[in-house]
Each structure stands twice: as C-alpha cells, then as structure tokens.
Amino acid sequence: MAAALQTLGGGIGITLHWIAFTPTIEQQATEEQKKKWLKLAQDVAIVGAYAQTEMGHGTFVRGLETTATYDPSTQEFVINSPTLTSTKWWPGGLGKTANHATVMAQLYTRGKCYGPHNFMVQIRSLENHQPCPGVTLGDIGPKMESNGNDNGFARFDHVRIPRENMLMKFARVEADGTYVQPPSSKLAYSNMVYLRGTFVMSAAQALASATTIAVRYSCVRRQSEMKPGEPEPQILEYQTQQYKLFPQLAAAYAFWFASWFMTQQHGSITGSMEKGDMSGLAELHALSAGLKSYTTAVTARGIDVCRMACGGHGYSHASGLPALFGGAAALCTAEGENTVMMLQTARYLVKCFAQSQAGKRLTGTVAYLSAVQPSPVAGNRNMSDLGTLVAAFQHRAARMVRHAAMQMQGEMQKGKAREDAWNSCSVLLIKAAEAHVHSFVVRNFAETVQTVEVDESVRAVLTSLCQLYSLYGITEHAGDFLKDGYLTGRDIDAASSHLSAMLARVRPDAVALVDAFDLHDKILRSVLGRYDGRVYEHLYEWAKKSPLNKSEVHESYYKYLQPFLKSNRAKL
Ligand SMILES: CCCCCCCC/C=C\CCCCCCCCC/C=C/C(=O)SCCNC(=O)CCNC(=O)[C@H](O)C(C)(C)COP(=O)(O)OP(=O)(O)OC[C@H]1O[C@@H](n2cnc3c(N)ncnc32)[C@H](O)[C@@H]1OP(=O)(O)O
Ligand SMILES: Cc1cc2nc3c(=O)[nH]c(=O)nc-3n(C[C@H](O)[C@H](O)[C@H](O)COP(=O)(O)OP(=O)(O)OC[C@H]3O[C@@H](n4cnc5c(N)ncnc54)[C@H](O)[C@@H]3O)c2cc1C
C-alpha cells in the first residue's frame, strides 16, 4: 500500500478511502453494519473519507464540536456543526472525491454527552455527486505536498441519519435512546492506533526510498580529488558522505523491522481484545504512538540529510527527494501530532515506573524498566558487542524515565497540581519517551538480525548495520550515556572508532543493501536514483520536459521583459 501511494505521488482522492475509511468500518462496525457497508467500500461502490479533525481541534479529540444528537421520536441522529471552528477540516478526499464519510462527533442522547463516536454519513448524491441536503463541502487548498489528494472541509446543518449509522461494534444507542457503554471508552480510537502502526511502515518505506536514491547517486557522482592527480572518486568514498548516509540506511532497516513487530503486536493484541481481554490496549497505544512519532521524525530529518548529500541536484524535483520530504512531513503531523503522541507514550511510561516502584514486575516492551539497576558499575565496556550496546540503550532510557518521573513527583511534593507538574516536566518526559522508543528499536533490530537464517554472510552484513545504527545513536546522544557514568569518555571514544570501522565495513555492501529494498524506478520516481545509473542523460531529458521549454521564447518575454528592456534602453 505504501509503495502504491508513493507511486501516486503521496496520495490521491481515494487514498483515505483505503487507509482510513474502510479500516474504520472493519474495526468499528457491527457484523450487520459490515454487511451493509464493507463490501460497498471494498468494491469502491461508495468512496469514503475519515472526517475527524475540525478547523478548531485536531489533537484534542474530546474537544471536537460536531454533535450527533439522538432523536428517539424518529430514531435518527442529527449531525450538526454548531460553529465555524466545528467545520471538519483536513480529511483526505472529503473535498471533491468522497460520497460518504465516517464522522467523529460528540454523541448526545437523553440530554447527556457521551463523548466522541463515529457515524456513517452520506455526503454526496450517488446519482450526480451533488452535496446532500444540509452538507456544505469544499477543498481546503494547496498544501506542502500530497496535492493529488483533495483534503477537504464539511459543514453539517442538522443532517439526519438513521440510528443504525452509528458505528456500534463497541458502544451502542438503543432505539429508546439508552446508551450502552463500550468495554473501554478508548475503543472509539482503535482505528487511529491501527493507522499509526501503518505510518511506521510508511516511514520505513520513505527512508528506504531516500537512501536508495542518495546511495545510488553517490556511486554515480564523482567530485574533487582525494589524492592529487588521481581520478575523481565516487563521492560515496568520502567518509563524511558515508557518515551522512549509512546511519539513514541503517535506520530504514531498523524501522522496517520495527514495523514488522508493530504489525504482529497489533494483530495479537486486537485478537485478544476481540475475545474481551483489554489488558494489552494501553501498551499497544503507547508503542504505536511512540513509534509513529519517533520513526516519522527521524525519517523526515533523514530524507533532508539525503537531499543535502546529493548536492544541488538533490534540491531539484528530479531527485524525488523534495516529494519524499513533503510526504514524511505529513506523516509527522497527521494521525496525531508527534509531540502529542510522544507525550502519550511518556504517560504510559510514568505509570509503569510507578508500578515498578510499587514492586510490580513489568512485562513486554517496558520489562527492562524494572530490570535495570539505578546505580551503574562503570568499566571498560566492549563497545563492539551488540549485547553491550542494547544494554546501554536500556540503561539510558530507564535512567531518563526515572529522572522525569522523579522530577514530576518532586514538583508535586512542592505543591504543584499533577497537571502543572506534568507540563513543567514535559520536555524531560518527551526526551525520556524518545529514549525508550530508541532503545526498543535498537533491541528489536538486534533481535531480528539474530534470526536471519538464510545466509551467514547476510546475517554478518545486517549485524554490522545494526552495530552502526547503535553506535551512531550512542555518539549522537553521548551526554545521555555519560551523565550517570554508565559509559565513560573512553567508552564513547571506543564507540566513535568502532563507528568509523563500521562505515568502512558497510561501504562495499551499500548498493546491495539499498537494492534489497527492491524499490522499482516507477516507485522511486527519481532521476538520481535510477537503477541503471544513467543519471546525467536522464537529467537532461527531464529538464527538456520543463513547461518553460515548450517554446523557445517564452510568452512572458513579449508581455513583460521586452517592454521593460525597451524602456530601460530608451532611458540610456
Ligand atoms: C500513509 C501512507 C503513506 C505512504 C508513504 C510512503 C512514502 C511517503 C511519500 C509520500 C506520502 C505522502 C502521504 C501523506 C498521507 C497522509 C495520510 C494522512 C492520513 C491522516 C489521517 C488523520 O490524521 S485522521 C485524524 C487523526 N487524529 C488524531 O490522531 C488525534 C490525536 N489525538 C488523540 O488521539 C487523543 O485526543 C489524545 C490521545 C491526544 C488524547 O485523548 P484523550 O481522550 O484526551 O485522552 P487522555 O485524557 O490524554 O488519556 C485518557 C486515557 O486514554 C488513553 N488513550 C488515549 N488514546 C488512546 C488510544 N488510541 N488507545 C488506547 N488508549 C488511549 C490514554 O493513554 C489515557 O490512559 P490512562 O493514562 O488514563 O490510563
Ligand atoms: C496531510 C494531512 C492529512 C490529514 N488527513 C486527515 C484526515 O484524513 N482526517 C482527519 O480527520 N484529519 C486529517 N488530518 C488532520 C490531522 O490529524 C491533524 O492536523 C493532527 O492530528 C494535528 O492536530 P492539529 O492540527 O490540531 O495540531 P495542534 O494540536 O493544533 O498542534 C499545534 C501545536 O500544538 C502542540 N500541542 C497541541 N496539544 C498539545 C499538548 N496537549 N501538549 C503539548 N503540545 C501540544 C503540538 O505539539 C503542535 O506543536 C490531516 C493532516 C495533514 C497534515
């Protein structure tokens, strides 16, 4: 799916139909409702949008203003946008493409508000595509990227829908207006958890694409002299170029492996939830929110590193890198803004820390929080050993979680309300949550490479890449590891020299490692990243297709430049 979207240049009007509307029916509709809508959606007999965000609220879902008020006399819900800021704003495909939408609205029944719930609303006629009565629709205008997608707005003026259009797999409203509670109020958000998981895969795909482009181009591009009189080397021979690109390449692999874990975890926890066991929901939410935030942020930064590593040609759309950057930037904001998502992970970690302090043995992705010793024993560590590197990341994360949680406790003991203490510690909390996710990605990478069975040499290359990823993380965040003396200055120096060795070790396999992503030219859409390496010929062909080259003398010359030059010359 991610590859298909990339081929389509970051999405079209129907993208959200596939990635959000149809999965929402799958996850939140009853069996009866699925019979009615799922096949229509799967066969694209209807086209849907996921309409949650409003002009005034995106992050704070509980603050949404759209209302769905139950009228028992007709057994209908009345969908209404009471204010300008309640206008649905941003949903992909909502502007011009969709004829249905799942609309998130505050549910009112018997005079009481029960919070945000999902409703199926027809927004355009199936006959002539005109907006349905009471619905005002439009496109929100050009964006940084993804302009093939008509992100739209919608206002509802007391639009009536049948009671059965509330997606009722979890919560229900009976015909007489009685509200039946879901097993967990957060199940209305289950589709967001799913989508955040898919964003981890999208981030991996985007970073894999950028590194494929930059590594291939760095083998075609030759510049400067390494040794006087010798031919210009491929720019990938420069250690600084390797230092820019190989950590991004390693991160792309790490994120693929993390996304596999996420998919498997999502399947197993939602499977248990189907059987009524909600115990895994909190961890699933914390992991998907944190991974979505971490991987998309690193990817956006990494794509820009790849762009700069391609010099001037990287700045051209011919490279494909600006489009990838725009796509990754969208992933940072959509489906839960990254800071807000990382704070959700921090919230879970603080709770887990408190449980661990109270003597509970933690399990799953946070088990290490109870296992790590607060007082480290310093010593000369073997910085080329993967086990040592994983332990260092876990120690760093555990220390930072403890520090943030204790700081918060301290603020509260000084009399601050919990919410104020949270806000004044939120920078520490974010950093702690990032360290936790980073440590998870490192551990998962290390565990995954150990399972490679096909070929000893493949395992060896992936192990080097994993070491490179870990060592880069340690040298980039050296202060965090040095702070309590867990690593010494000598350990950091050793990490730096191992990192240099890893750059040299990965170099001969770099092209094979990007080719292994198996990204076809049609998906990459990059002149610089072509599989055949014929960059310069195609750069020239690409430029010739610029709309400005359609005529030899552009019309703007006759309209503006010629009279301007003429008048300037006349003044001489
Ligand atoms: C996509 C494929 C692209 C492929 C690309 C490949 C290459 C790239 C190239 C080009 C690509 C360009 C593509 C661009 C495509 C973009 C597609 C965009 C699609 C976007 C869709 C959307 O954005 S839909 C709208 C999404 N909106 C959000 O996510 C809103 C975020 N806000 C929230 O989720 C909540 O409001 C928030 C969690 C912030 C707070 O909720 P609240 O109810 O207030 O809860 P709170 O009081 O804080 O906590 C209470 C309690 O509940 C727990 N909790 C919260 N959420 C959940 C949950 N989801 N599940 C479980 N539990 C949850 C929370 O932790 C608390 O627990 P306790 O601590 O009390 O125990
Ligand atoms: C390309 C794209 C596609 C989208 N597609 C859809 C779609 O299909 N359907 C849909 O419903 N929506 C869609 N959205 C909307 C998207 O989900 C929201 O924009 C996103 O959830 C962020 O919410 P916001 O815009 O309200 O940001 P805001 O919350 O206003 O964020 C602004 C700043 O405030 C900060 N902030 C906010 N709350 C807190 C807090 N509690 N603590 C600390 N800092 C905070 C943020 O960190 C950020 O720095 C899309 C958005 C984009 C960009």
Coordinates of N, CA and C in Angstrom, one line a residue, residues 126-263:
L126 N -25.4 9.7 -4.8 CA -24.8 8.6 -5.6 C -25.2 8.7 -7.1
E127 N -26.2 9.6 -7.3 CA -26.6 9.8 -8.7 C -25.8 10.9 -9.5
N128 N -25.7 12.1 -8.8 CA -25.0 13.2 -9.6 C -23.8 13.8 -8.8
H129 N -23.5 13.2 -7.6 CA -22.3 13.7 -6.9 C -22.5 15.1 -6.2
Q130 N -23.7 15.6 -6.3 CA -24.0 16.9 -5.6 C -24.0 16.7 -4.1
P131 N -23.6 17.7 -3.3 CA -23.7 17.5 -1.9 C -25.1 17.2 -1.4
C132 N -25.2 16.4 -0.4 CA -26.6 16.0 0.1 C -27.1 17.3 0.8
P133 N -28.5 17.3 1.0 CA -29.1 18.5 1.6 C -28.5 18.7 3.0
G134 N -28.2 19.9 3.3 CA -27.6 20.3 4.7 C -26.1 20.1 4.8
V135 N -25.5 19.6 3.7 CA -24.0 19.4 3.8 C -23.3 20.4 2.8
T136 N -22.3 21.1 3.4 CA -21.5 22.1 2.6 C -20.1 21.5 2.5
L137 N -19.6 21.4 1.3 CA -18.3 20.7 1.1 C -17.4 21.6 0.3
G138 N -16.1 21.3 0.4 CA -15.1 22.0 -0.4 C -13.7 21.5 -0.2
D139 N -12.7 21.9 -1.0 CA -11.3 21.6 -0.9 C -10.6 22.7 0.0
I140 N -9.6 22.3 0.8 CA -9.0 23.3 1.6 C -7.9 24.1 1.0
G141 N -7.5 23.7 -0.3 CA -6.5 24.5 -1.0 C -5.1 23.8 -1.0
P142 N -4.1 24.4 -1.7 CA -2.8 23.7 -1.9 C -2.1 23.5 -0.6
K143 N -1.3 22.4 -0.5 CA -0.5 22.1 0.7 C 0.9 21.9 0.3
M144 N 1.8 21.6 1.3 CA 3.2 21.4 1.1 C 3.5 20.3 0.1
E145 N 2.7 19.2 0.2 CA 2.9 18.1 -0.7 C 1.5 17.4 -0.8
S146 N 1.5 16.3 -1.5 CA 0.2 15.5 -1.5 C -1.0 16.2 -2.1
N147 N -0.7 17.0 -3.1 CA -1.7 17.9 -3.7 C -2.6 17.1 -4.6
G148 N -2.3 15.8 -4.9 CA -3.2 15.0 -5.6 C -4.4 14.6 -4.8
N149 N -4.3 14.9 -3.5 CA -5.4 14.5 -2.6 C -6.2 15.7 -2.2
D150 N -7.5 15.6 -2.4 CA -8.4 16.8 -2.1 C -8.8 16.8 -0.6
N151 N -7.8 17.2 0.2 CA -8.2 17.4 1.7 C -9.2 18.4 1.7
G152 N -10.3 18.1 2.5 CA -11.5 19.0 2.3 C -12.1 19.5 3.6
F153 N -13.1 20.3 3.4 CA -13.9 20.7 4.6 C -15.4 20.3 4.4
A154 N -16.1 20.2 5.6 CA -17.5 19.8 5.5 C -18.2 20.5 6.7
R155 N -19.4 21.1 6.4 CA -20.3 21.6 7.5 C -21.6 20.9 7.4
F156 N -22.1 20.6 8.5 CA -23.4 19.8 8.6 C -24.5 20.7 9.3
D157 N -25.6 20.9 8.6 CA -26.6 21.7 9.1 C -27.8 20.8 9.5
H158 N -27.8 20.3 10.7 CA -28.9 19.4 11.2 C -29.2 18.3 10.2
V159 N -28.2 17.6 9.8 CA -28.3 16.5 8.8 C -28.8 15.2 9.6
R160 N -29.9 14.6 9.1 CA -30.5 13.5 9.8 C -29.9 12.1 9.2
I161 N -29.5 11.3 10.1 CA -29.1 9.9 9.6 C -29.8 8.9 10.5
P162 N -30.0 7.7 10.0 CA -30.7 6.6 10.8 C -29.8 6.2 12.0
R163 N -30.5 5.8 13.1 CA -29.8 5.3 14.3 C -28.7 4.3 13.9
E164 N -29.0 3.4 12.9 CA -28.1 2.3 12.6 C -26.8 2.9 11.9
N165 N -26.7 4.2 11.7 CA -25.5 4.7 11.1 C -24.4 5.0 12.1
M166 N -24.8 4.9 13.4 CA -23.7 5.0 14.4 C -22.9 3.7 14.4
L167 N -21.6 3.7 14.3 CA -20.8 2.5 14.2 C -20.8 1.9 15.6
M168 N -21.5 0.7 15.8 CA -21.9 0.3 17.1 C -21.2 -1.0 17.5
K169 N -20.0 -1.3 17.0 CA -19.4 -2.5 17.5 C -19.1 -2.5 19.0
F170 N -18.7 -1.3 19.5 CA -18.3 -1.2 20.9 C -19.4 -0.5 21.7
A171 N -19.6 0.7 21.5 CA -20.7 1.5 22.2 C -22.0 1.4 21.4
R172 N -23.2 1.5 22.0 CA -24.5 1.4 21.3 C -25.4 2.4 21.8
V173 N -26.4 2.8 21.0 CA -27.5 3.6 21.5 C -28.7 2.8 21.0
E174 N -29.5 2.4 22.1 CA -30.8 1.6 21.8 C -31.8 2.5 21.2
A175 N -32.9 1.9 20.6 CA -33.9 2.7 20.0 C -34.5 3.7 20.9
D176 N -34.6 3.4 22.2 CA -35.2 4.4 23.2 C -34.2 5.4 23.6
G177 N -33.0 5.4 23.1 CA -32.0 6.4 23.5 C -31.1 5.9 24.6
T178 N -31.2 4.7 25.1 CA -30.3 4.2 26.2 C -28.9 4.1 25.6
Y179 N -27.9 4.6 26.3 CA -26.6 4.4 25.9 C -25.9 3.2 26.5
V180 N -25.3 2.3 25.7 CA -24.7 1.1 26.2 C -23.2 1.3 26.1
Q181 N -22.5 1.3 27.3 CA -21.1 1.6 27.4 C -20.2 0.6 26.6
P182 N -19.1 1.0 26.0 CA -18.2 0.0 25.4 C -17.3 -0.6 26.5
P183 N -16.6 -1.7 26.2 CA -15.7 -2.3 27.2 C -14.6 -1.3 27.6
S184 N -14.2 -0.4 26.7 CA -13.2 0.7 27.1 C -13.6 1.9 26.2
S185 N -13.6 3.1 26.9 CA -14.0 4.3 26.1 C -13.0 4.6 25.0
K186 N -11.8 4.0 25.1 CA -10.8 4.3 24.0 C -11.0 3.5 22.8
L187 N -11.9 2.5 22.8 CA -12.1 1.7 21.6 C -12.6 2.5 20.4
A188 N -13.2 3.7 20.7 CA -13.6 4.6 19.6 C -12.3 5.1 18.8
Y189 N -11.2 5.0 19.5 CA -9.9 5.4 18.9 C -9.1 4.3 18.2
S190 N -9.7 3.1 18.1 CA -8.9 2.0 17.7 C -8.4 2.1 16.3
N191 N -9.1 2.8 15.4 CA -8.7 3.0 14.1 C -7.4 3.9 14.0
M192 N -7.3 4.8 15.0 CA -6.1 5.6 15.0 C -4.9 4.8 15.4
V193 N -5.1 3.9 16.3 CA -3.9 3.0 16.7 C -3.5 2.2 15.5
Y194 N -4.4 1.7 14.8 CA -4.1 0.9 13.6 C -3.3 1.8 12.6
L195 N -3.8 3.0 12.3 CA -3.2 3.8 11.3 C -1.8 4.3 11.7
R196 N -1.6 4.5 13.0 CA -0.3 4.9 13.5 C 0.7 3.8 13.2
G197 N 0.3 2.6 13.4 CA 1.1 1.4 13.1 C 1.5 1.4 11.6
T198 N 0.6 1.7 10.7 CA 0.9 1.7 9.3 C 1.9 2.9 8.9
F199 N 1.8 3.9 9.7 CA 2.7 5.1 9.5 C 4.2 4.6 9.7
V200 N 4.4 3.7 10.6 CA 5.8 3.2 10.9 C 6.3 2.6 9.6
M201 N 5.5 1.8 9.0 CA 5.9 1.2 7.7 C 6.1 2.2 6.6
S202 N 5.2 3.2 6.6 CA 5.4 4.3 5.6 C 6.7 5.0 5.8
A203 N 7.0 5.3 7.1 CA 8.3 6.0 7.4 C 9.5 5.1 6.9
A204 N 9.4 3.8 7.2 CA 10.5 2.9 6.7 C 10.6 3.0 5.2
Q205 N 9.4 3.0 4.5 CA 9.4 3.0 3.1 C 10.0 4.3 2.5
A206 N 9.6 5.4 3.2 CA 10.1 6.7 2.7 C 11.6 6.8 2.9
L207 N 12.1 6.4 4.1 CA 13.5 6.5 4.3 C 14.3 5.5 3.4
A208 N 13.8 4.3 3.2 CA 14.4 3.4 2.3 C 14.5 4.0 0.9
S209 N 13.5 4.7 0.5 CA 13.5 5.3 -0.9 C 14.6 6.4 -0.9
A210 N 14.6 7.3 0.1 CA 15.6 8.4 0.1 C 17.0 7.8 0.1
T211 N 17.3 6.8 0.9 CA 18.6 6.2 1.0 C 19.0 5.5 -0.3
T212 N 18.0 4.9 -1.0 CA 18.3 4.2 -2.3 C 18.7 5.3 -3.3
I213 N 18.0 6.4 -3.3 CA 18.3 7.5 -4.2 C 19.8 8.0 -3.9
A214 N 20.0 8.3 -2.7 CA 21.3 9.0 -2.3 C 22.5 8.1 -2.5
V215 N 22.3 6.8 -2.1 CA 23.4 5.9 -2.2 C 23.8 5.6 -3.6
R216 N 22.7 5.3 -4.4 CA 23.0 5.1 -5.9 C 23.7 6.3 -6.5
Y217 N 23.1 7.4 -6.3 CA 23.6 8.7 -6.9 C 25.1 8.9 -6.4
S218 N 25.4 8.6 -5.2 CA 26.7 8.8 -4.6 C 27.7 7.9 -5.3
C219 N 27.3 6.8 -6.0 CA 28.2 6.0 -6.7 C 28.4 6.5 -8.1
V220 N 27.4 7.2 -8.6 CA 27.5 7.8 -10.0 C 28.3 9.1 -10.0
R221 N 28.0 9.9 -8.9 CA 28.6 11.2 -8.8 C 30.1 11.1 -8.5
R222 N 30.9 11.8 -9.2 CA 32.4 11.9 -8.9 C 32.7 13.3 -8.7
Q223 N 33.5 13.6 -7.7 CA 33.8 15.1 -7.4 C 35.1 15.2 -6.6
S224 N 35.9 16.2 -7.0 CA 37.1 16.6 -6.3 C 38.2 15.5 -6.5
E225 N 39.3 15.8 -5.8 CA 40.4 14.8 -5.8 C 40.7 14.3 -4.4
M226 N 40.7 13.0 -4.2 CA 41.1 12.5 -2.9 C 42.6 12.6 -2.8
K227 N 43.3 12.2 -3.8 CA 44.7 12.2 -3.9 C 45.1 13.0 -5.1
P228 N 46.1 13.9 -5.0 CA 46.4 14.7 -6.1 C 46.7 13.9 -7.4
G229 N 46.2 14.3 -8.5 CA 46.5 13.6 -9.8 C 45.6 12.4 -10.0
E230 N 45.0 11.9 -9.0 CA 44.2 10.6 -9.2 C 42.8 11.0 -9.8
P231 N 42.1 10.1 -10.4 CA 40.8 10.4 -10.9 C 39.8 10.8 -9.8
E232 N 38.8 11.6 -10.1 CA 37.9 12.0 -9.1 C 37.2 10.7 -8.5
P233 N 37.1 10.6 -7.2 CA 36.4 9.4 -6.7 C 34.9 9.5 -6.7
Q234 N 34.2 8.4 -6.6 CA 32.8 8.4 -6.3 C 32.6 9.1 -5.0
I235 N 31.6 9.9 -4.9 CA 31.5 10.7 -3.6 C 31.2 9.8 -2.4
L236 N 30.7 8.6 -2.7 CA 30.5 7.7 -1.5 C 31.8 7.2 -0.9
E237 N 32.9 7.5 -1.5 CA 34.2 7.1 -0.9 C 34.6 8.0 0.3
Y238 N 34.0 9.2 0.3 CA 34.3 10.2 1.4 C 33.6 9.7 2.6
Q239 N 34.4 9.7 3.7 CA 33.9 9.2 5.0 C 32.7 10.0 5.5
T240 N 32.8 11.3 5.2 CA 31.7 12.2 5.6 C 30.4 11.9 4.9
Q241 N 30.5 11.5 3.6 CA 29.3 11.1 2.9 C 28.7 9.8 3.5
Q242 N 29.6 8.9 3.8 CA 29.2 7.6 4.5 C 28.5 7.9 5.8
Y243 N 29.1 8.9 6.5 CA 28.5 9.2 7.9 C 27.2 9.9 7.7
K244 N 26.9 10.6 6.6 CA 25.6 11.1 6.4 C 24.6 10.0 6.0
L245 N 25.0 9.1 5.1 CA 24.0 8.2 4.5 C 23.9 6.9 5.2
F246 N 24.9 6.3 5.8 CA 24.8 5.0 6.3 C 23.9 4.9 7.6
P247 N 24.0 5.9 8.4 CA 23.0 5.9 9.6 C 21.6 5.9 9.1
Q248 N 21.3 6.6 8.0 CA 19.9 6.7 7.5 C 19.5 5.3 6.9
L249 N 20.5 4.7 6.2 CA 20.3 3.4 5.6 C 20.0 2.4 6.7
A250 N 20.8 2.5 7.8 CA 20.6 1.5 8.9 C 19.2 1.8 9.6
A251 N 18.9 3.1 9.7 CA 17.6 3.4 10.3 C 16.4 2.9 9.5
A252 N 16.6 2.9 8.2 CA 15.5 2.4 7.3 C 15.3 0.9 7.6
Y253 N 16.4 0.2 7.7 CA 16.2 -1.3 8.1 C 15.6 -1.4 9.5
A254 N 16.1 -0.6 10.4 CA 15.6 -0.7 11.8 C 14.1 -0.5 11.8
F255 N 13.6 0.5 11.0 CA 12.2 0.9 11.0 C 11.4 -0.2 10.3
W256 N 11.9 -0.9 9.3 CA 11.2 -2.0 8.7 C 10.9 -3.1 9.7
F257 N 12.0 -3.4 10.5 CA 11.9 -4.4 11.5 C 10.9 -4.0 12.6
A258 N 11.0 -2.7 13.0 CA 10.1 -2.2 14.0 C 8.6 -2.3 13.5
S259 N 8.4 -2.0 12.2 CA 7.1 -2.1 11.7 C 6.5 -3.5 11.6
W260 N 7.4 -4.5 11.4 CA 7.0 -5.9 11.4 C 6.5 -6.2 12.8
F261 N 7.3 -5.8 13.8 CA 7.0 -6.1 15.2 C 5.6 -5.5 15.5
M262 N 5.4 -4.2 15.1 CA 4.2 -3.4 15.3 C 3.0 -4.2 14.7
T263 N 3.1 -4.6 13.5 CA 2.0 -5.3 12.8 C 1.7 -6.6 13.6

